Amino acid sequence: MIAIGCDHGGYTLKEAIKAHLDERGIAYKDFGTYSEESVDYPVYAKKVADAVVSGECEKGLLFCGTGIGISIAANKVKGVRCACCSDYFSAKYTRMHNDANILAMGGRVVGPGLAAELVDVFLDTPYEGGRHAKRVSQIADLEK
Protein backbone atom coordinates (compact mmCIF):
# COMPACT_ATOMS: atom_id res chain seq x y z
CA MET A 1 0.00 0.00 0.00
CA ILE A 2 1.31 3.42 -0.99
CA ALA A 3 0.40 6.56 0.98
CA ILE A 4 -0.33 9.62 -1.16
CA GLY A 5 -1.07 13.20 -0.25
CA CYS A 6 -0.90 16.74 -1.53
CA ASP A 7 -1.79 20.35 -1.04
CA HIS A 8 -3.78 22.41 -3.53
CA GLY A 9 -0.71 23.00 -5.75
CA GLY A 10 -0.16 19.27 -6.16
CA TYR A 11 -3.77 18.15 -6.39
CA THR A 12 -3.95 17.78 -10.19
CA LEU A 13 -0.69 15.83 -10.33
CA LYS A 14 -1.79 13.60 -7.44
CA GLU A 15 -4.97 12.75 -9.33
CA ALA A 16 -2.96 11.87 -12.45
CA ILE A 17 -0.68 9.63 -10.40
CA LYS A 18 -3.67 7.92 -8.78
CA ALA A 19 -4.88 6.99 -12.28
CA HIS A 20 -1.40 5.72 -13.09
CA LEU A 21 -1.28 3.61 -9.92
CA ASP A 22 -4.73 2.23 -10.79
CA GLU A 23 -3.41 1.22 -14.25
CA ARG A 24 -0.49 -0.59 -12.61
CA GLY A 25 -2.73 -2.27 -10.04
CA ILE A 26 -0.88 -0.65 -7.13
CA ALA A 27 -2.97 -0.11 -4.00
CA TYR A 28 -2.81 3.30 -2.34
CA LYS A 29 -4.44 5.31 0.41
CA ASP A 30 -5.22 8.94 -0.40
CA PHE A 31 -4.70 11.18 2.63
CA GLY A 32 -5.93 14.29 0.82
CA THR A 33 -6.38 17.06 0.03
CA TYR A 34 -9.33 16.38 -2.23
CA SER A 35 -9.63 19.64 -4.19
CA GLU A 36 -7.70 22.68 -5.38
CA GLU A 37 -8.96 24.76 -2.44
CA SER A 38 -6.03 26.28 -0.57
CA VAL A 39 -4.74 24.17 2.34
CA ASP A 40 -1.56 23.91 4.42
CA TYR A 41 0.87 21.31 3.07
CA PRO A 42 2.41 20.33 6.45
CA VAL A 43 -0.90 18.73 7.45
CA TYR A 44 -0.81 16.33 4.49
CA ALA A 45 2.94 15.73 4.73
CA LYS A 46 2.44 14.55 8.32
CA LYS A 47 -0.45 12.24 7.44
CA VAL A 48 1.57 10.49 4.74
CA ALA A 49 4.77 10.44 6.81
CA ASP A 50 2.98 8.93 9.80
CA ALA A 51 1.44 6.22 7.60
CA VAL A 52 4.85 5.29 6.20
CA VAL A 53 6.72 5.35 9.52
CA SER A 54 4.01 3.32 11.29
CA GLY A 55 4.15 0.63 8.60
CA GLU A 56 0.55 1.20 7.54
CA CYS A 57 1.96 2.01 4.10
CA GLU A 58 5.19 0.80 2.49
CA LYS A 59 6.16 4.06 0.78
CA GLY A 60 4.70 7.51 0.21
CA LEU A 61 4.14 10.01 -2.58
CA LEU A 62 3.66 13.70 -1.85
CA PHE A 63 2.79 16.61 -4.14
CA CYS A 64 2.74 20.38 -3.69
CA GLY A 65 3.50 23.25 -6.05
CA THR A 66 7.25 22.65 -6.13
CA GLY A 67 7.56 19.49 -4.02
CA ILE A 68 10.00 21.32 -1.78
CA GLY A 69 7.79 22.55 1.07
CA ILE A 70 5.95 19.28 1.49
CA SER A 71 9.24 17.34 1.45
CA ILE A 72 10.73 19.60 4.13
CA ALA A 73 7.65 19.06 6.29
CA ALA A 74 7.70 15.28 5.79
CA ASN A 75 11.37 15.08 6.73
CA LYS A 76 10.56 16.52 10.17
CA VAL A 77 8.86 13.21 11.05
CA LYS A 78 11.31 10.77 12.63
CA GLY A 79 12.04 7.87 10.29
CA VAL A 80 11.17 9.67 7.08
CA ARG A 81 13.64 10.04 4.24
CA CYS A 82 11.71 12.10 1.71
CA ALA A 83 13.37 13.19 -1.53
CA CYS A 84 12.03 15.91 -3.80
CA CYS A 85 12.88 14.77 -7.33
CA SER A 86 12.18 16.04 -10.81
CA ASP A 87 14.51 13.76 -12.79
CA TYR A 88 14.80 10.02 -13.32
CA PHE A 89 18.38 9.63 -12.03
CA SER A 90 17.61 11.28 -8.68
CA ALA A 91 14.40 9.28 -8.18
CA LYS A 92 16.26 6.03 -8.85
CA TYR A 93 19.36 6.73 -6.80
CA THR A 94 17.51 8.12 -3.79
CA ARG A 95 16.03 4.64 -3.46
CA MET A 96 19.28 2.79 -4.18
CA HIS A 97 21.59 4.86 -1.99
CA ASN A 98 19.39 6.70 0.55
CA ASP A 99 16.58 4.16 1.06
CA ALA A 100 14.16 7.06 0.61
CA ASN A 101 10.69 6.07 1.70
CA ILE A 102 8.75 9.06 0.33
CA LEU A 103 9.01 10.77 -3.05
CA ALA A 104 7.88 14.39 -3.38
CA MET A 105 7.19 16.20 -6.64
CA GLY A 106 5.94 19.58 -7.71
CA GLY A 107 2.69 19.87 -9.60
CA ARG A 108 3.94 23.14 -11.10
CA VAL A 109 7.34 21.62 -11.97
CA VAL A 110 6.77 18.07 -13.25
CA GLY A 111 4.20 17.04 -15.86
CA PRO A 112 2.10 13.91 -15.48
CA GLY A 113 4.10 11.80 -17.95
CA LEU A 114 7.43 12.42 -16.26
CA ALA A 115 5.83 12.11 -12.84
CA ALA A 116 4.55 8.63 -13.74
CA GLU A 117 8.08 7.62 -14.79
CA LEU A 118 9.53 8.96 -11.55
CA VAL A 119 6.90 7.14 -9.49
CA ASP A 120 7.62 3.89 -11.34
CA VAL A 121 11.38 4.03 -10.85
CA PHE A 122 10.96 5.09 -7.21
CA LEU A 123 8.54 2.26 -6.42
CA ASP A 124 10.40 -0.38 -8.44
CA THR A 125 14.00 0.32 -7.39
CA PRO A 126 15.30 -1.60 -4.38
CA TYR A 127 17.64 -0.20 -1.76
CA GLU A 128 21.20 -1.47 -2.29
CA GLY A 129 22.27 -1.46 1.34
CA GLY A 130 25.93 -2.39 1.63
CA ARG A 131 28.18 0.65 1.83
CA HIS A 132 25.10 2.90 1.91
CA ALA A 133 23.70 1.35 5.10
CA LYS A 134 26.29 3.14 7.25
CA ARG A 135 25.22 6.52 5.84
CA VAL A 136 21.51 5.81 6.19
CA SER A 137 22.21 4.82 9.80
CA GLN A 138 24.06 8.09 10.33
CA ILE A 139 21.01 9.96 9.05
CA ALA A 140 18.84 8.11 11.57
CA ASP A 141 21.32 9.04 14.31
CA LEU A 142 20.73 12.72 13.53
CA GLU A 143 17.12 12.26 14.68
CA LYS A 144 18.19 11.23 18.19
C-alpha atoms as an extended CHARMM CRD file, in Angstrom:
* protein
*
       144  EXT
         1         1  MET       CA              0.0000000000        0.0000000000        0.0000000000  PROA      1               0.0000000000
         2         2  ILE       CA              1.3130000000        3.4250000000       -0.9890000000  PROA      2               0.0000000000
         3         3  ALA       CA              0.4030000000        6.5620000000        0.9810000000  PROA      3               0.0000000000
         4         4  ILE       CA             -0.3260000000        9.6170000000       -1.1590000000  PROA      4               0.0000000000
         5         5  GLY       CA             -1.0710000000       13.2000000000       -0.2480000000  PROA      5               0.0000000000
         6         6  CYS       CA             -0.9010000000       16.7380000000       -1.5290000000  PROA      6               0.0000000000
         7         7  ASP       CA             -1.7940000000       20.3480000000       -1.0410000000  PROA      7               0.0000000000
         8         8  HSD       CA             -3.7830000000       22.4080000000       -3.5310000000  PROA      8               0.0000000000
         9         9  GLY       CA             -0.7100000000       23.0010000000       -5.7460000000  PROA      9               0.0000000000
        10        10  GLY       CA             -0.1620000000       19.2720000000       -6.1640000000  PROA      10              0.0000000000
        11        11  TYR       CA             -3.7730000000       18.1490000000       -6.3950000000  PROA      11              0.0000000000
        12        12  THR       CA             -3.9550000000       17.7820000000      -10.1880000000  PROA      12              0.0000000000
        13        13  LEU       CA             -0.6920000000       15.8290000000      -10.3260000000  PROA      13              0.0000000000
        14        14  LYS       CA             -1.7940000000       13.6010000000       -7.4400000000  PROA      14              0.0000000000
        15        15  GLU       CA             -4.9710000000       12.7500000000       -9.3250000000  PROA      15              0.0000000000
        16        16  ALA       CA             -2.9640000000       11.8720000000      -12.4530000000  PROA      16              0.0000000000
        17        17  ILE       CA             -0.6830000000        9.6290000000      -10.3960000000  PROA      17              0.0000000000
        18        18  LYS       CA             -3.6720000000        7.9170000000       -8.7820000000  PROA      18              0.0000000000
        19        19  ALA       CA             -4.8830000000        6.9880000000      -12.2770000000  PROA      19              0.0000000000
        20        20  HSD       CA             -1.3990000000        5.7160000000      -13.0920000000  PROA      20              0.0000000000
        21        21  LEU       CA             -1.2810000000        3.6120000000       -9.9210000000  PROA      21              0.0000000000
        22        22  ASP       CA             -4.7250000000        2.2300000000      -10.7870000000  PROA      22              0.0000000000
        23        23  GLU       CA             -3.4090000000        1.2240000000      -14.2450000000  PROA      23              0.0000000000
        24        24  ARG       CA             -0.4860000000       -0.5880000000      -12.6060000000  PROA      24              0.0000000000
        25        25  GLY       CA             -2.7310000000       -2.2690000000      -10.0420000000  PROA      25              0.0000000000
        26        26  ILE       CA             -0.8830000000       -0.6530000000       -7.1330000000  PROA      26              0.0000000000
        27        27  ALA       CA             -2.9680000000       -0.1110000000       -4.0020000000  PROA      27              0.0000000000
        28        28  TYR       CA             -2.8140000000        3.3010000000       -2.3430000000  PROA      28              0.0000000000
        29        29  LYS       CA             -4.4410000000        5.3050000000        0.4060000000  PROA      29              0.0000000000
        30        30  ASP       CA             -5.2160000000        8.9360000000       -0.4030000000  PROA      30              0.0000000000
        31        31  PHE       CA             -4.7040000000       11.1790000000        2.6260000000  PROA      31              0.0000000000
        32        32  GLY       CA             -5.9290000000       14.2950000000        0.8170000000  PROA      32              0.0000000000
        33        33  THR       CA             -6.3810000000       17.0610000000        0.0310000000  PROA      33              0.0000000000
        34        34  TYR       CA             -9.3340000000       16.3790000000       -2.2310000000  PROA      34              0.0000000000
        35        35  SER       CA             -9.6340000000       19.6360000000       -4.1940000000  PROA      35              0.0000000000
        36        36  GLU       CA             -7.6970000000       22.6770000000       -5.3760000000  PROA      36              0.0000000000
        37        37  GLU       CA             -8.9610000000       24.7610000000       -2.4390000000  PROA      37              0.0000000000
        38        38  SER       CA             -6.0270000000       26.2830000000       -0.5660000000  PROA      38              0.0000000000
        39        39  VAL       CA             -4.7390000000       24.1670000000        2.3370000000  PROA      39              0.0000000000
        40        40  ASP       CA             -1.5630000000       23.9140000000        4.4220000000  PROA      40              0.0000000000
        41        41  TYR       CA              0.8700000000       21.3060000000        3.0690000000  PROA      41              0.0000000000
        42        42  PRO       CA              2.4140000000       20.3290000000        6.4460000000  PROA      42              0.0000000000
        43        43  VAL       CA             -0.9040000000       18.7300000000        7.4450000000  PROA      43              0.0000000000
        44        44  TYR       CA             -0.8110000000       16.3280000000        4.4930000000  PROA      44              0.0000000000
        45        45  ALA       CA              2.9380000000       15.7270000000        4.7330000000  PROA      45              0.0000000000
        46        46  LYS       CA              2.4380000000       14.5500000000        8.3180000000  PROA      46              0.0000000000
        47        47  LYS       CA             -0.4500000000       12.2420000000        7.4350000000  PROA      47              0.0000000000
        48        48  VAL       CA              1.5740000000       10.4880000000        4.7400000000  PROA      48              0.0000000000
        49        49  ALA       CA              4.7650000000       10.4400000000        6.8110000000  PROA      49              0.0000000000
        50        50  ASP       CA              2.9750000000        8.9250000000        9.8010000000  PROA      50              0.0000000000
        51        51  ALA       CA              1.4390000000        6.2180000000        7.6000000000  PROA      51              0.0000000000
        52        52  VAL       CA              4.8510000000        5.2870000000        6.2050000000  PROA      52              0.0000000000
        53        53  VAL       CA              6.7210000000        5.3540000000        9.5230000000  PROA      53              0.0000000000
        54        54  SER       CA              4.0140000000        3.3230000000       11.2850000000  PROA      54              0.0000000000
        55        55  GLY       CA              4.1540000000        0.6290000000        8.5980000000  PROA      55              0.0000000000
        56        56  GLU       CA              0.5540000000        1.1970000000        7.5370000000  PROA      56              0.0000000000
        57        57  CYS       CA              1.9630000000        2.0090000000        4.0980000000  PROA      57              0.0000000000
        58        58  GLU       CA              5.1900000000        0.7980000000        2.4920000000  PROA      58              0.0000000000
        59        59  LYS       CA              6.1630000000        4.0590000000        0.7830000000  PROA      59              0.0000000000
        60        60  GLY       CA              4.7050000000        7.5090000000        0.2140000000  PROA      60              0.0000000000
        61        61  LEU       CA              4.1380000000       10.0060000000       -2.5780000000  PROA      61              0.0000000000
        62        62  LEU       CA              3.6630000000       13.7040000000       -1.8490000000  PROA      62              0.0000000000
        63        63  PHE       CA              2.7890000000       16.6080000000       -4.1380000000  PROA      63              0.0000000000
        64        64  CYS       CA              2.7450000000       20.3780000000       -3.6880000000  PROA      64              0.0000000000
        65        65  GLY       CA              3.4990000000       23.2540000000       -6.0530000000  PROA      65              0.0000000000
        66        66  THR       CA              7.2480000000       22.6500000000       -6.1260000000  PROA      66              0.0000000000
        67        67  GLY       CA              7.5630000000       19.4910000000       -4.0220000000  PROA      67              0.0000000000
        68        68  ILE       CA              9.9970000000       21.3220000000       -1.7830000000  PROA      68              0.0000000000
        69        69  GLY       CA              7.7910000000       22.5460000000        1.0670000000  PROA      69              0.0000000000
        70        70  ILE       CA              5.9530000000       19.2830000000        1.4860000000  PROA      70              0.0000000000
        71        71  SER       CA              9.2430000000       17.3380000000        1.4480000000  PROA      71              0.0000000000
        72        72  ILE       CA             10.7340000000       19.6030000000        4.1280000000  PROA      72              0.0000000000
        73        73  ALA       CA              7.6550000000       19.0590000000        6.2900000000  PROA      73              0.0000000000
        74        74  ALA       CA              7.6990000000       15.2770000000        5.7910000000  PROA      74              0.0000000000
        75        75  ASN       CA             11.3660000000       15.0800000000        6.7330000000  PROA      75              0.0000000000
        76        76  LYS       CA             10.5570000000       16.5190000000       10.1740000000  PROA      76              0.0000000000
        77        77  VAL       CA              8.8580000000       13.2110000000       11.0460000000  PROA      77              0.0000000000
        78        78  LYS       CA             11.3060000000       10.7740000000       12.6250000000  PROA      78              0.0000000000
        79        79  GLY       CA             12.0370000000        7.8690000000       10.2940000000  PROA      79              0.0000000000
        80        80  VAL       CA             11.1730000000        9.6690000000        7.0760000000  PROA      80              0.0000000000
        81        81  ARG       CA             13.6440000000       10.0350000000        4.2360000000  PROA      81              0.0000000000
        82        82  CYS       CA             11.7140000000       12.0960000000        1.7130000000  PROA      82              0.0000000000
        83        83  ALA       CA             13.3740000000       13.1900000000       -1.5280000000  PROA      83              0.0000000000
        84        84  CYS       CA             12.0300000000       15.9090000000       -3.7970000000  PROA      84              0.0000000000
        85        85  CYS       CA             12.8750000000       14.7700000000       -7.3270000000  PROA      85              0.0000000000
        86        86  SER       CA             12.1810000000       16.0430000000      -10.8130000000  PROA      86              0.0000000000
        87        87  ASP       CA             14.5120000000       13.7620000000      -12.7850000000  PROA      87              0.0000000000
        88        88  TYR       CA             14.8040000000       10.0240000000      -13.3200000000  PROA      88              0.0000000000
        89        89  PHE       CA             18.3820000000        9.6290000000      -12.0290000000  PROA      89              0.0000000000
        90        90  SER       CA             17.6080000000       11.2820000000       -8.6800000000  PROA      90              0.0000000000
        91        91  ALA       CA             14.3960000000        9.2800000000       -8.1780000000  PROA      91              0.0000000000
        92        92  LYS       CA             16.2630000000        6.0290000000       -8.8530000000  PROA      92              0.0000000000
        93        93  TYR       CA             19.3610000000        6.7320000000       -6.7980000000  PROA      93              0.0000000000
        94        94  THR       CA             17.5080000000        8.1200000000       -3.7910000000  PROA      94              0.0000000000
        95        95  ARG       CA             16.0320000000        4.6380000000       -3.4570000000  PROA      95              0.0000000000
        96        96  MET       CA             19.2840000000        2.7870000000       -4.1820000000  PROA      96              0.0000000000
        97        97  HSD       CA             21.5880000000        4.8590000000       -1.9880000000  PROA      97              0.0000000000
        98        98  ASN       CA             19.3910000000        6.6970000000        0.5480000000  PROA      98              0.0000000000
        99        99  ASP       CA             16.5820000000        4.1620000000        1.0560000000  PROA      99              0.0000000000
       100       100  ALA       CA             14.1640000000        7.0630000000        0.6130000000  PROA      100             0.0000000000
       101       101  ASN       CA             10.6890000000        6.0720000000        1.7000000000  PROA      101             0.0000000000
       102       102  ILE       CA              8.7500000000        9.0620000000        0.3330000000  PROA      102             0.0000000000
       103       103  LEU       CA              9.0080000000       10.7710000000       -3.0520000000  PROA      103             0.0000000000
       104       104  ALA       CA              7.8830000000       14.3880000000       -3.3830000000  PROA      104             0.0000000000
       105       105  MET       CA              7.1880000000       16.1960000000       -6.6390000000  PROA      105             0.0000000000
       106       106  GLY       CA              5.9360000000       19.5850000000       -7.7120000000  PROA      106             0.0000000000
       107       107  GLY       CA              2.6940000000       19.8740000000       -9.6000000000  PROA      107             0.0000000000
       108       108  ARG       CA              3.9410000000       23.1380000000      -11.1000000000  PROA      108             0.0000000000
       109       109  VAL       CA              7.3350000000       21.6170000000      -11.9750000000  PROA      109             0.0000000000
       110       110  VAL       CA              6.7660000000       18.0660000000      -13.2460000000  PROA      110             0.0000000000
       111       111  GLY       CA              4.2040000000       17.0370000000      -15.8580000000  PROA      111             0.0000000000
       112       112  PRO       CA              2.1000000000       13.9090000000      -15.4760000000  PROA      112             0.0000000000
       113       113  GLY       CA              4.1020000000       11.8040000000      -17.9520000000  PROA      113             0.0000000000
       114       114  LEU       CA              7.4340000000       12.4230000000      -16.2620000000  PROA      114             0.0000000000
       115       115  ALA       CA              5.8250000000       12.1070000000      -12.8410000000  PROA      115             0.0000000000
       116       116  ALA       CA              4.5530000000        8.6260000000      -13.7440000000  PROA      116             0.0000000000
       117       117  GLU       CA              8.0830000000        7.6150000000      -14.7950000000  PROA      117             0.0000000000
       118       118  LEU       CA              9.5270000000        8.9580000000      -11.5480000000  PROA      118             0.0000000000
       119       119  VAL       CA              6.9030000000        7.1370000000       -9.4860000000  PROA      119             0.0000000000
       120       120  ASP       CA              7.6180000000        3.8920000000      -11.3410000000  PROA      120             0.0000000000
       121       121  VAL       CA             11.3780000000        4.0290000000      -10.8480000000  PROA      121             0.0000000000
       122       122  PHE       CA             10.9550000000        5.0920000000       -7.2110000000  PROA      122             0.0000000000
       123       123  LEU       CA              8.5440000000        2.2600000000       -6.4160000000  PROA      123             0.0000000000
       124       124  ASP       CA             10.3970000000       -0.3840000000       -8.4430000000  PROA      124             0.0000000000
       125       125  THR       CA             13.9960000000        0.3170000000       -7.3880000000  PROA      125             0.0000000000
       126       126  PRO       CA             15.3030000000       -1.5960000000       -4.3790000000  PROA      126             0.0000000000
       127       127  TYR       CA             17.6420000000       -0.1970000000       -1.7580000000  PROA      127             0.0000000000
       128       128  GLU       CA             21.1970000000       -1.4710000000       -2.2940000000  PROA      128             0.0000000000
       129       129  GLY       CA             22.2730000000       -1.4610000000        1.3440000000  PROA      129             0.0000000000
       130       130  GLY       CA             25.9320000000       -2.3860000000        1.6310000000  PROA      130             0.0000000000
       131       131  ARG       CA             28.1790000000        0.6490000000        1.8310000000  PROA      131             0.0000000000
       132       132  HSD       CA             25.1020000000        2.8990000000        1.9080000000  PROA      132             0.0000000000
       133       133  ALA       CA             23.6990000000        1.3490000000        5.1000000000  PROA      133             0.0000000000
       134       134  LYS       CA             26.2870000000        3.1390000000        7.2510000000  PROA      134             0.0000000000
       135       135  ARG       CA             25.2190000000        6.5160000000        5.8400000000  PROA      135             0.0000000000
       136       136  VAL       CA             21.5150000000        5.8100000000        6.1940000000  PROA      136             0.0000000000
       137       137  SER       CA             22.2080000000        4.8200000000        9.8000000000  PROA      137             0.0000000000
       138       138  GLN       CA             24.0550000000        8.0920000000       10.3330000000  PROA      138             0.0000000000
       139       139  ILE       CA             21.0100000000        9.9580000000        9.0470000000  PROA      139             0.0000000000
       140       140  ALA       CA             18.8430000000        8.1070000000       11.5660000000  PROA      140             0.0000000000
       141       141  ASP       CA             21.3190000000        9.0380000000       14.3050000000  PROA      141             0.0000000000
       142       142  LEU       CA             20.7280000000       12.7200000000       13.5280000000  PROA      142             0.0000000000
       143       143  GLU       CA             17.1210000000       12.2610000000       14.6790000000  PROA      143             0.0000000000
       144       144  LYS       CA             18.1860000000       11.2270000000       18.1910000000  PROA      144             0.0000000000
